[in-house]
């Protein structure tokens, strides 16, 4: 059923790095919700696998000394959704990953696998972009951290270098403090489907809840990789909260996105969804932040 050449079980992060160096063609496997399906389809016939699933040090959510939220790369979607730190500070991420597949997939699938695939439709990707996530990678030269926008290189390709494995995703305190967000997934079905478009918005309001101090918006499937709409973000900053601003904000996203035609949806339809979902997510984010429209 599964045509593989060899399976290596990493005993530690250092061991995983050593195995990566010794077997550079081998594929990392964690939960296996993507890799095993692809193998069964014959797409990775004769592959070598390095399993990191037993590395419990890469599981869980915690707060760093500087206040950053640390999410271990092997943390499952179900764990993220239920985690009290996520629920308190960045509940939108838990809501986003709770829309991945069905319960079985969410119990086994990991945040690391979801990002390392490099696909623009990943339900975690737009929210992580909108919250300025930082990807931590560990390799033969130690720990390397980079903004998630730089981690995605092109469709299906991420910046994982020789011998490296992804060990965590971090959300800086400055990105989540006093900030509230909302994620909208548009898909052909209500469950067990890949996003036709994913939209994640978050806002930080002034103390009196009358002005937008900062707004962020990111999309999945609006380009070859997840992306931010900087024009809309710049437009909203410092403006008074209003329905007119929500409309202008949503229209401005068109300057930075470039969705494609596919069998799932035409480009023009995706553009329409992007504008409408940006507006709705902005309005809901303002409401969650205590503002009134």
PDB file of C-alpha atoms in Angstrom:
ATOM      1  CA  UNK A   1       0.000   0.000   0.000  1.00  0.00           C
ATOM      2  CA  UNK A   2       2.821   2.384   0.920  1.00  0.00           C
ATOM      3  CA  UNK A   3       5.886   2.092  -1.297  1.00  0.00           C
ATOM      4  CA  UNK A   4       8.813   3.384   0.742  1.00  0.00           C
ATOM      5  CA  UNK A   5      12.516   2.698   0.689  1.00  0.00           C
ATOM      6  CA  UNK A   6      13.195   3.320   4.384  1.00  0.00           C
ATOM      7  CA  UNK A   7      11.715   4.865   7.510  1.00  0.00           C
ATOM      8  CA  UNK A   8      13.929   6.551  10.091  1.00  0.00           C
ATOM      9  CA  UNK A   9      12.580   7.474  13.536  1.00  0.00           C
ATOM     10  CA  UNK A  10      14.150  10.627  14.993  1.00  0.00           C
ATOM     11  CA  UNK A  11      14.839  10.419  18.739  1.00  0.00           C
ATOM     12  CA  UNK A  12      15.440  14.150  19.254  1.00  0.00           C
ATOM     13  CA  UNK A  13      15.623  17.394  17.298  1.00  0.00           C
ATOM     14  CA  UNK A  14      19.390  16.961  17.014  1.00  0.00           C
ATOM     15  CA  UNK A  15      18.870  13.422  15.740  1.00  0.00           C
ATOM     16  CA  UNK A  16      16.333  14.662  13.172  1.00  0.00           C
ATOM     17  CA  UNK A  17      18.870  17.192  11.900  1.00  0.00           C
ATOM     18  CA  UNK A  18      21.541  14.485  11.683  1.00  0.00           C
ATOM     19  CA  UNK A  19      19.156  12.212   9.779  1.00  0.00           C
ATOM     20  CA  UNK A  20      18.314  15.050   7.389  1.00  0.00           C
ATOM     21  CA  UNK A  21      22.010  15.538   6.659  1.00  0.00           C
ATOM     22  CA  UNK A  22      22.625  11.799   6.250  1.00  0.00           C
ATOM     23  CA  UNK A  23      19.579  11.333   4.016  1.00  0.00           C
ATOM     24  CA  UNK A  24      19.092  14.614   2.122  1.00  0.00           C
ATOM     25  CA  UNK A  25      16.475  13.127  -0.226  1.00  0.00           C
ATOM     26  CA  UNK A  26      14.315  11.844   2.616  1.00  0.00           C
ATOM     27  CA  UNK A  27      10.944  13.447   3.371  1.00  0.00           C
ATOM     28  CA  UNK A  28       9.936  14.576   6.837  1.00  0.00           C
ATOM     29  CA  UNK A  29       6.730  12.998   8.112  1.00  0.00           C
ATOM     30  CA  UNK A  30       4.817  14.137  11.188  1.00  0.00           C
ATOM     31  CA  UNK A  31       1.079  13.389  11.366  1.00  0.00           C
ATOM     32  CA  UNK A  32       1.155  12.011   7.827  1.00  0.00           C
ATOM     33  CA  UNK A  33      -2.195  13.463   6.790  1.00  0.00           C
ATOM     34  CA  UNK A  34      -0.637  14.716   3.537  1.00  0.00           C
ATOM     35  CA  UNK A  35       2.434  12.529   2.995  1.00  0.00           C
ATOM     36  CA  UNK A  36       0.693   9.179   3.454  1.00  0.00           C
ATOM     37  CA  UNK A  37      -2.140  10.166   1.124  1.00  0.00           C
ATOM     38  CA  UNK A  38       0.360  11.187  -1.542  1.00  0.00           C
ATOM     39  CA  UNK A  39       2.273   7.928  -1.096  1.00  0.00           C
ATOM     40  CA  UNK A  40      -0.897   5.920  -1.453  1.00  0.00           C
ATOM     41  CA  UNK A  41      -1.581   7.791  -4.693  1.00  0.00           C
ATOM     42  CA  UNK A  42       1.882   6.771  -5.911  1.00  0.00           C
ATOM     43  CA  UNK A  43       3.266  10.306  -5.967  1.00  0.00           C
ATOM     44  CA  UNK A  44       6.170   9.518  -3.609  1.00  0.00           C
ATOM     45  CA  UNK A  45       6.973   5.950  -4.637  1.00  0.00           C
ATOM     46  CA  UNK A  46      10.203   4.587  -3.179  1.00  0.00           C
ATOM     47  CA  UNK A  47      10.679   7.534  -0.849  1.00  0.00           C
ATOM     48  CA  UNK A  48      12.755   7.595   2.337  1.00  0.00           C
ATOM     49  CA  UNK A  49      10.929   9.026   5.355  1.00  0.00           C
ATOM     50  CA  UNK A  50      12.181  10.659   8.543  1.00  0.00           C
ATOM     51  CA  UNK A  51       9.485  10.563  11.215  1.00  0.00           C
ATOM     52  CA  UNK A  52       9.570  13.337  13.810  1.00  0.00           C
ATOM     53  CA  UNK A  53       6.158  12.453  15.241  1.00  0.00           C
ATOM     54  CA  UNK A  54       7.661  11.127  18.486  1.00  0.00           C
ATOM     55  CA  UNK A  55       9.350  14.420  19.395  1.00  0.00           C
ATOM     56  CA  UNK A  56       7.088  15.649  22.187  1.00  0.00           C
ATOM     57  CA  UNK A  57       9.328  18.688  22.749  1.00  0.00           C
ATOM     58  CA  UNK A  58       7.844  20.066  19.522  1.00  0.00           C
ATOM     59  CA  UNK A  59       4.275  19.929  20.856  1.00  0.00           C
ATOM     60  CA  UNK A  60       2.256  22.484  22.782  1.00  0.00           C
ATOM     61  CA  UNK A  61       1.650  26.199  23.125  1.00  0.00           C
ATOM     62  CA  UNK A  62       3.532  28.420  25.571  1.00  0.00           C
ATOM     63  CA  UNK A  63       4.491  32.018  26.267  1.00  0.00           C
ATOM     64  CA  UNK A  64       8.118  33.060  25.791  1.00  0.00           C
ATOM     65  CA  UNK A  65       9.859  35.441  28.197  1.00  0.00           C
ATOM     66  CA  UNK A  66       9.289  38.323  25.776  1.00  0.00           C
ATOM     67  CA  UNK A  67       5.570  37.530  25.587  1.00  0.00           C
ATOM     68  CA  UNK A  68       5.660  35.828  22.199  1.00  0.00           C
ATOM     69  CA  UNK A  69       3.296  32.899  21.740  1.00  0.00           C
ATOM     70  CA  UNK A  70       5.270  29.779  20.849  1.00  0.00           C
ATOM     71  CA  UNK A  71       3.467  26.997  18.976  1.00  0.00           C
ATOM     72  CA  UNK A  72       5.481  23.813  18.595  1.00  0.00           C
ATOM     73  CA  UNK A  73       5.472  22.555  15.031  1.00  0.00           C
ATOM     74  CA  UNK A  74       3.962  19.188  16.012  1.00  0.00           C
ATOM     75  CA  UNK A  75       1.015  20.789  17.772  1.00  0.00           C
ATOM     76  CA  UNK A  76      -2.181  19.399  16.274  1.00  0.00           C
ATOM     77  CA  UNK A  77      -4.989  21.588  14.973  1.00  0.00           C
ATOM     78  CA  UNK A  78      -7.320  20.263  17.687  1.00  0.00           C
ATOM     79  CA  UNK A  79      -4.799  21.166  20.385  1.00  0.00           C
ATOM     80  CA  UNK A  80      -4.417  24.687  18.994  1.00  0.00           C
ATOM     81  CA  UNK A  81      -8.172  25.249  18.914  1.00  0.00           C
ATOM     82  CA  UNK A  82      -8.587  24.139  22.532  1.00  0.00           C
ATOM     83  CA  UNK A  83      -5.460  25.728  23.985  1.00  0.00           C
ATOM     84  CA  UNK A  84      -6.217  28.448  26.606  1.00  0.00           C
ATOM     85  CA  UNK A  85      -3.360  30.700  25.449  1.00  0.00           C
ATOM     86  CA  UNK A  86      -4.660  30.639  21.875  1.00  0.00           C
ATOM     87  CA  UNK A  87      -8.227  31.213  23.063  1.00  0.00           C
ATOM     88  CA  UNK A  88      -7.171  34.196  25.185  1.00  0.00           C
ATOM     89  CA  UNK A  89      -4.823  36.000  22.804  1.00  0.00           C
ATOM     90  CA  UNK A  90      -5.375  34.825  19.225  1.00  0.00           C
ATOM     91  CA  UNK A  91      -8.605  32.868  19.099  1.00  0.00           C
ATOM     92  CA  UNK A  92      -8.926  33.483  15.366  1.00  0.00           C
ATOM     93  CA  UNK A  93      -6.072  31.018  14.729  1.00  0.00           C
ATOM     94  CA  UNK A  94      -7.943  28.324  16.629  1.00  0.00           C
ATOM     95  CA  UNK A  95     -11.066  29.098  14.616  1.00  0.00           C
ATOM     96  CA  UNK A  96      -9.115  28.950  11.342  1.00  0.00           C
ATOM     97  CA  UNK A  97      -7.439  25.582  11.933  1.00  0.00           C
ATOM     98  CA  UNK A  98     -10.729  24.192  13.220  1.00  0.00           C
ATOM     99  CA  UNK A  99     -11.902  24.398   9.604  1.00  0.00           C
ATOM    100  CA  UNK A 100      -9.213  22.005   8.355  1.00  0.00           C
ATOM    101  CA  UNK A 101     -10.707  18.732   7.099  1.00  0.00           C
ATOM    102  CA  UNK A 102     -12.688  16.694   9.624  1.00  0.00           C
ATOM    103  CA  UNK A 103     -12.061  15.758  13.271  1.00  0.00           C
ATOM    104  CA  UNK A 104      -9.697  12.905  12.399  1.00  0.00           C
ATOM    105  CA  UNK A 105      -7.510  15.198  10.279  1.00  0.00           C
ATOM    106  CA  UNK A 106      -7.531  17.925  12.940  1.00  0.00           C
ATOM    107  CA  UNK A 107      -6.453  15.422  15.589  1.00  0.00           C
ATOM    108  CA  UNK A 108      -3.453  14.192  13.589  1.00  0.00           C
ATOM    109  CA  UNK A 109      -2.565  17.154  11.346  1.00  0.00           C
ATOM    110  CA  UNK A 110       0.054  19.594  12.622  1.00  0.00           C
ATOM    111  CA  UNK A 111       0.661  23.315  12.234  1.00  0.00           C
ATOM    112  CA  UNK A 112       4.172  22.553  11.001  1.00  0.00           C
ATOM    113  CA  UNK A 113       2.950  20.269   8.258  1.00  0.00           C
ATOM    114  CA  UNK A 114       0.297  22.773   7.237  1.00  0.00           C
ATOM    115  CA  UNK A 115       2.901  25.508   6.700  1.00  0.00           C
ATOM    116  CA  UNK A 116       5.785  23.398   5.377  1.00  0.00           C
ATOM    117  CA  UNK A 117       3.608  22.173   2.504  1.00  0.00           C
ATOM    118  CA  UNK A 118       3.849  25.678   1.081  1.00  0.00           C
ATOM    119  CA  UNK A 119       0.322  25.608  -0.326  1.00  0.00           C
ATOM    120  CA  UNK A 120      -1.577  28.864  -0.493  1.00  0.00           C
ATOM    121  CA  UNK A 121      -4.885  27.228   0.484  1.00  0.00           C
ATOM    122  CA  UNK A 122      -3.699  26.097   3.943  1.00  0.00           C
ATOM    123  CA  UNK A 123      -6.240  27.320   6.495  1.00  0.00           C
ATOM    124  CA  UNK A 124      -3.551  28.453   8.942  1.00  0.00           C
ATOM    125  CA  UNK A 125      -1.513  30.394   6.408  1.00  0.00           C
ATOM    126  CA  UNK A 126      -3.494  33.610   5.956  1.00  0.00           C
ATOM    127  CA  UNK A 127      -4.008  34.077   9.697  1.00  0.00           C
ATOM    128  CA  UNK A 128      -0.329  33.460  10.432  1.00  0.00           C
ATOM    129  CA  UNK A 129       0.559  36.041   7.779  1.00  0.00           C
ATOM    130  CA  UNK A 130      -1.922  38.550   9.180  1.00  0.00           C
ATOM    131  CA  UNK A 131      -0.420  38.162  12.659  1.00  0.00           C
ATOM    132  CA  UNK A 132       3.223  38.559  11.542  1.00  0.00           C
ATOM    133  CA  UNK A 133       4.180  35.013  12.501  1.00  0.00           C
ATOM    134  CA  UNK A 134       7.819  34.024  12.710  1.00  0.00           C
ATOM    135  CA  UNK A 135       8.974  30.568  11.619  1.00  0.00           C
ATOM    136  CA  UNK A 136      11.671  28.861  13.697  1.00  0.00           C
ATOM    137  CA  UNK A 137      13.908  26.346  11.958  1.00  0.00           C
ATOM    138  CA  UNK A 138      16.631  24.248  13.575  1.00  0.00           C
ATOM    139  CA  UNK A 139      19.529  22.907  11.557  1.00  0.00           C
ATOM    140  CA  UNK A 140      23.247  22.121  11.651  1.00  0.00           C
ATOM    141  CA  UNK A 141      24.074  25.790  12.275  1.00  0.00           C
ATOM    142  CA  UNK A 142      21.589  26.170  15.115  1.00  0.00           C
ATOM    143  CA  UNK A 143      18.283  28.009  15.273  1.00  0.00           C
ATOM    144  CA  UNK A 144      17.152  30.336  12.487  1.00  0.00           C
ATOM    145  CA  UNK A 145      14.061  32.517  12.610  1.00  0.00           C
ATOM    146  CA  UNK A 146      12.429  34.341   9.734  1.00  0.00           C
ATOM    147  CA  UNK A 147       9.134  36.155   9.047  1.00  0.00           C
ATOM    148  CA  UNK A 148       6.564  33.826   7.556  1.00  0.00           C
ATOM    149  CA  UNK A 149       6.281  36.102   4.492  1.00  0.00           C
ATOM    150  CA  UNK A 150       9.892  35.177   3.658  1.00  0.00           C
ATOM    151  CA  UNK A 151       9.365  31.484   4.472  1.00  0.00           C
ATOM    152  CA  UNK A 152       7.020  31.037   1.500  1.00  0.00           C
ATOM    153  CA  UNK A 153       9.112  31.194  -1.683  1.00  0.00           C
ATOM    154  CA  UNK A 154       6.674  30.108  -4.385  1.00  0.00           C
ATOM    155  CA  UNK A 155       3.762  27.729  -4.788  1.00  0.00           C
ATOM    156  CA  UNK A 156       4.612  24.529  -2.938  1.00  0.00           C
ATOM    157  CA  UNK A 157       8.108  25.711  -1.975  1.00  0.00           C
ATOM    158  CA  UNK A 158       9.274  27.051   1.398  1.00  0.00           C
ATOM    159  CA  UNK A 159      12.668  28.119   2.717  1.00  0.00           C
ATOM    160  CA  UNK A 160      13.847  24.998   4.523  1.00  0.00           C
ATOM    161  CA  UNK A 161      17.572  24.586   4.035  1.00  0.00           C
ATOM    162  CA  UNK A 162      19.880  21.579   4.125  1.00  0.00           C
ATOM    163  CA  UNK A 163      19.521  19.643   7.358  1.00  0.00           C
ATOM    164  CA  UNK A 164      16.808  21.896   8.798  1.00  0.00           C
ATOM    165  CA  UNK A 165      13.460  21.039  10.331  1.00  0.00           C
ATOM    166  CA  UNK A 166      10.776  23.467  11.386  1.00  0.00           C
ATOM    167  CA  UNK A 167      10.536  23.469  15.188  1.00  0.00           C
ATOM    168  CA  UNK A 168       8.060  26.246  16.050  1.00  0.00           C
ATOM    169  CA  UNK A 169       5.930  29.150  14.945  1.00  0.00           C
ATOM    170  CA  UNK A 170       5.960  32.292  17.058  1.00  0.00           C
ATOM    171  CA  UNK A 171       3.491  35.187  17.251  1.00  0.00           C
ATOM    172  CA  UNK A 172       5.206  38.302  18.663  1.00  0.00           C
ATOM    173  CA  UNK A 173       3.470  40.084  21.538  1.00  0.00           C
ATOM    174  CA  UNK A 174       3.399  43.307  19.531  1.00  0.00           C
ATOM    175  CA  UNK A 175       1.348  41.498  16.886  1.00  0.00           C
ATOM    176  CA  UNK A 176      -1.374  40.082  19.126  1.00  0.00           C
ATOM    177  CA  UNK A 177      -1.601  42.515  22.057  1.00  0.00           C
ATOM    178  CA  UNK A 178      -4.986  44.310  22.161  1.00  0.00           C
ATOM    179  CA  UNK A 179      -5.682  42.920  18.697  1.00  0.00           C
ATOM    180  CA  UNK A 180      -8.756  41.037  17.517  1.00  0.00           C
ATOM    181  CA  UNK A 181      -9.341  39.154  14.307  1.00  0.00           C
ATOM    182  CA  UNK A 182     -11.682  37.070  12.200  1.00  0.00           C
ATOM    183  CA  UNK A 183     -11.114  34.421   9.515  1.00  0.00           C
ATOM    184  CA  UNK A 184     -13.474  33.581   6.678  1.00  0.00           C
ATOM    185  CA  UNK A 185     -13.040  30.454   4.581  1.00  0.00           C
ATOM    186  CA  UNK A 186     -14.980  30.213   1.348  1.00  0.00           C
ATOM    187  CA  UNK A 187     -15.206  26.691  -0.018  1.00  0.00           C
ATOM    188  CA  UNK A 188     -17.468  24.738  -2.322  1.00  0.00           C
ATOM    189  CA  UNK A 189     -18.730  22.696   0.628  1.00  0.00           C
ATOM    190  CA  UNK A 190     -19.183  23.569   4.293  1.00  0.00           C
ATOM    191  CA  UNK A 191     -16.863  20.813   5.487  1.00  0.00           C
ATOM    192  CA  UNK A 192     -13.956  18.634   4.357  1.00  0.00           C
ATOM    193  CA  UNK A 193     -12.999  20.925   1.496  1.00  0.00           C
ATOM    194  CA  UNK A 194     -10.002  23.009   0.438  1.00  0.00           C
ATOM    195  CA  UNK A 195     -10.468  26.761   0.567  1.00  0.00           C
ATOM    196  CA  UNK A 196     -11.471  28.478  -2.645  1.00  0.00           C
ATOM    197  CA  UNK A 197     -10.336  31.618  -0.822  1.00  0.00           C
ATOM    198  CA  UNK A 198      -9.251  32.302   2.762  1.00  0.00           C
ATOM    199  CA  UNK A 199      -9.370  35.771   4.327  1.00  0.00           C
ATOM    200  CA  UNK A 200      -7.956  36.775   7.706  1.00  0.00           C
ATOM    201  CA  UNK A 201      -8.324  40.287   9.142  1.00  0.00           C
ATOM    202  CA  UNK A 202      -7.318  41.723  12.484  1.00  0.00           C
ATOM    203  CA  UNK A 203      -7.553  45.214  13.959  1.00  0.00           C
ATOM    204  CA  UNK A 204      -6.289  47.174  16.921  1.00  0.00           C
ATOM    205  CA  UNK A 205      -8.485  50.075  17.966  1.00  0.00           C
ATOM    206  CA  UNK A 206      -7.707  53.229  19.920  1.00  0.00           C
ATOM    207  CA  UNK A 207      -8.506  53.310  23.646  1.00  0.00           C
ATOM    208  CA  UNK A 208     -11.846  55.016  22.972  1.00  0.00           C
ATOM    209  CA  UNK A 209     -12.658  52.436  20.222  1.00  0.00           C
ATOM    210  CA  UNK A 210     -13.261  55.233  17.715  1.00  0.00           C
ATOM    211  CA  UNK A 211     -10.177  54.858  15.498  1.00  0.00           C
ATOM    212  CA  UNK A 212      -8.287  52.038  13.830  1.00  0.00           C
ATOM    213  CA  UNK A 213      -4.728  52.107  15.143  1.00  0.00           C
ATOM    214  CA  UNK A 214      -3.702  49.227  12.909  1.00  0.00           C
ATOM    215  CA  UNK A 215      -5.328  46.775  10.519  1.00  0.00           C
ATOM    216  CA  UNK A 216      -3.969  43.641   8.895  1.00  0.00           C
ATOM    217  CA  UNK A 217      -5.445  41.535   6.114  1.00  0.00           C
ATOM    218  CA  UNK A 218      -4.023  38.419   4.481  1.00  0.00           C
ATOM    219  CA  UNK A 219      -5.341  35.985   1.911  1.00  0.00           C
ATOM    220  CA  UNK A 220      -4.891  32.396   0.885  1.00  0.00           C
ATOM    221  CA  UNK A 221      -5.509  31.420  -2.767  1.00  0.00           C
ATOM    222  CA  UNK A 222      -5.323  35.077  -3.847  1.00  0.00           C
ATOM    223  CA  UNK A 223      -1.881  34.445  -5.332  1.00  0.00           C
ATOM    224  CA  UNK A 224       0.665  31.625  -5.649  1.00  0.00           C
ATOM    225  CA  UNK A 225       1.557  32.020  -1.955  1.00  0.00           C
ATOM    226  CA  UNK A 226      -0.349  33.499   0.999  1.00  0.00           C
ATOM    227  CA  UNK A 227      -0.078  37.278   0.924  1.00  0.00           C
ATOM    228  CA  UNK A 228      -0.845  40.500   2.744  1.00  0.00           C
ATOM    229  CA  UNK A 229      -2.781  43.385   1.196  1.00  0.00           C
ATOM    230  CA  UNK A 230      -0.549  46.284   2.216  1.00  0.00           C
ATOM    231  CA  UNK A 231      -2.570  48.937   0.376  1.00  0.00           C
ATOM    232  CA  UNK A 232      -5.691  48.200   2.409  1.00  0.00           C
ATOM    233  CA  UNK A 233      -3.701  48.062   5.636  1.00  0.00           C
ATOM    234  CA  UNK A 234      -2.156  51.478   5.001  1.00  0.00           C
ATOM    235  CA  UNK A 235      -5.527  52.944   4.096  1.00  0.00           C
ATOM    236  CA  UNK A 236      -7.187  51.885   7.368  1.00  0.00           C
ATOM    237  CA  UNK A 237      -4.478  52.983   9.801  1.00  0.00           C
ATOM    238  CA  UNK A 238      -5.496  56.047  11.810  1.00  0.00           C
ATOM    239  CA  UNK A 239      -8.963  56.304  10.275  1.00  0.00           C
ATOM    240  CA  UNK A 240     -12.212  56.606  12.268  1.00  0.00           C
ATOM    241  CA  UNK A 241     -14.223  53.404  12.522  1.00  0.00           C
ATOM    242  CA  UNK A 242     -17.132  53.426  10.076  1.00  0.00           C
ATOM    243  CA  UNK A 243     -18.940  51.323   7.517  1.00  0.00           C
ATOM    244  CA  UNK A 244     -17.464  53.609   4.857  1.00  0.00           C
ATOM    245  CA  UNK A 245     -13.992  52.632   6.036  1.00  0.00           C
ATOM    246  CA  UNK A 246     -14.928  48.943   5.912  1.00  0.00           C
ATOM    247  CA  UNK A 247     -16.023  49.402   2.300  1.00  0.00           C
ATOM    248  CA  UNK A 248     -12.905  51.355   1.310  1.00  0.00           C
ATOM    249  CA  UNK A 249     -10.668  48.848   3.098  1.00  0.00           C
ATOM    250  CA  UNK A 250     -12.235  45.938   1.238  1.00  0.00           C
ATOM    251  CA  UNK A 251     -12.020  47.618  -2.157  1.00  0.00           C
ATOM    252  CA  UNK A 252      -8.353  48.440  -1.560  1.00  0.00           C
ATOM    253  CA  UNK A 253      -7.363  44.777  -1.311  1.00  0.00           C
ATOM    254  CA  UNK A 254      -7.736  44.514  -5.086  1.00  0.00           C
ATOM    255  CA  UNK A 255      -4.486  46.465  -5.504  1.00  0.00           C
ATOM    256  CA  UNK A 256      -2.393  43.655  -3.999  1.00  0.00           C
ATOM    257  CA  UNK A 257      -4.035  40.341  -4.824  1.00  0.00           C
ATOM    258  CA  UNK A 258      -3.814  38.292  -7.992  1.00  0.00           C
ATOM    259  CA  UNK A 259      -6.052  35.221  -7.837  1.00  0.00           C
ATOM    260  CA  UNK A 260      -6.064  32.733 -10.693  1.00  0.00           C
ATOM    261  CA  UNK A 261      -8.624  30.893 -12.726  1.00  0.00           C
ATOM    262  CA  UNK A 262      -9.048  27.254 -11.763  1.00  0.00           C
ATOM    263  CA  UNK A 263     -11.685  24.553 -11.855  1.00  0.00           C
ATOM    264  CA  UNK A 264     -12.726  25.625  -8.338  1.00  0.00           C
ATOM    265  CA  UNK A 265     -13.430  29.251  -9.214  1.00  0.00           C
ATOM    266  CA  UNK A 266     -12.805  31.892 -11.842  1.00  0.00           C
ATOM    267  CA  UNK A 267     -10.412  34.738 -11.108  1.00  0.00           C
ATOM    268  CA  UNK A 268     -13.189  37.363 -11.155  1.00  0.00           C
ATOM    269  CA  UNK A 269     -15.227  35.335  -8.688  1.00  0.00           C
ATOM    270  CA  UNK A 270     -12.269  35.047  -6.332  1.00  0.00           C
ATOM    271  CA  UNK A 271     -11.771  38.817  -6.572  1.00  0.00           C
ATOM    272  CA  UNK A 272     -15.409  39.328  -5.636  1.00  0.00           C
ATOM    273  CA  UNK A 273     -15.090  36.931  -2.684  1.00  0.00           C
ATOM    274  CA  UNK A 274     -11.911  38.664  -1.530  1.00  0.00           C
ATOM    275  CA  UNK A 275     -13.576  42.075  -1.418  1.00  0.00           C
ATOM    276  CA  UNK A 276     -16.727  40.848   0.314  1.00  0.00           C
ATOM    277  CA  UNK A 277     -14.926  38.651   2.835  1.00  0.00           C
ATOM    278  CA  UNK A 278     -12.436  41.418   3.666  1.00  0.00           C
ATOM    279  CA  UNK A 279     -15.334  43.725   4.432  1.00  0.00           C
ATOM    280  CA  UNK A 280     -17.155  41.186   6.580  1.00  0.00           C
ATOM    281  CA  UNK A 281     -13.999  40.130   8.430  1.00  0.00           C
ATOM    282  CA  UNK A 282     -13.070  43.784   9.063  1.00  0.00           C
ATOM    283  CA  UNK A 283     -16.515  44.532  10.498  1.00  0.00           C
ATOM    284  CA  UNK A 284     -16.416  41.459  12.728  1.00  0.00           C
ATOM    285  CA  UNK A 285     -12.874  42.255  13.894  1.00  0.00           C
ATOM    286  CA  UNK A 286     -13.953  45.767  14.868  1.00  0.00           C
ATOM    287  CA  UNK A 287     -16.905  44.310  16.782  1.00  0.00           C
ATOM    288  CA  UNK A 288     -14.669  41.845  18.606  1.00  0.00           C
ATOM    289  CA  UNK A 289     -12.330  44.733  19.483  1.00  0.00           C
ATOM    290  CA  UNK A 290     -15.203  46.617  21.109  1.00  0.00           C
ATOM    291  CA  UNK A 291     -15.907  49.064  18.291  1.00  0.00           C
ATOM    292  CA  UNK A 292     -19.253  50.006  16.820  1.00  0.00           C
ATOM    293  CA  UNK A 293     -20.132  50.389  13.158  1.00  0.00           C
TER     294      UNK A 293
END
